[in-house]
Amino acid sequence: MRRAVWLLMCLAIAVAAASQPAGASLRWVWAVDDGEKIYQDDTDNPLKNGDGNAVWDGTTVSLFSGRNEIVAFQLILEADDDGAQGVDVVVSDLTNGTD
């Protein structure tokens, strides 16, 4: 659980700035859990806005696990019509919010 909270804090910071329609050739940034299949042209997926999404509420990634379990998610970067160029995904230092 601590590892998931630790990862969540980091991801919240990294994704928060990108949770709204983004610049830099990106139309949108969102996330789903590791079991979802998102097709390349699925730009109207209801999970994008957090509707029924287990890990994304529209602004924040939330992960839950038991101790020593591995959790994962997928970050979807939706490019505009010109394609995504010069896009970097940066993750800040990880911290544990429960300590």
Steps between C-alpha positions, in 0.01 A plus 500: 500500500780742584665443163173577322451821698861594431451444129166678507652817644763506230254432223256758628770761463609377159150458361332801663649744254400277211148414613345778299526531122871540454724700273817377327312313224285313751123513501448318830680297767322237710555163667343155538592190696731239354215266399321739263538478122496847345509507121705761316197682353279475812488874573145496640559238767293583813793395721684813381292722728499257791154351435527144636879521501658306788822706515422838341249754629566754226790666681683247719630143480405292806654157553427254778676177591594270782846501648772384255259486206582658166255752355502656156308737279512626143551866415329596174638798309255611230675685218342775294462474120867587444620222733691529823850638470742607770292344778673394821338320792677593822445336835605695807675353802280241663377558854286298734201697626438272800828557687 
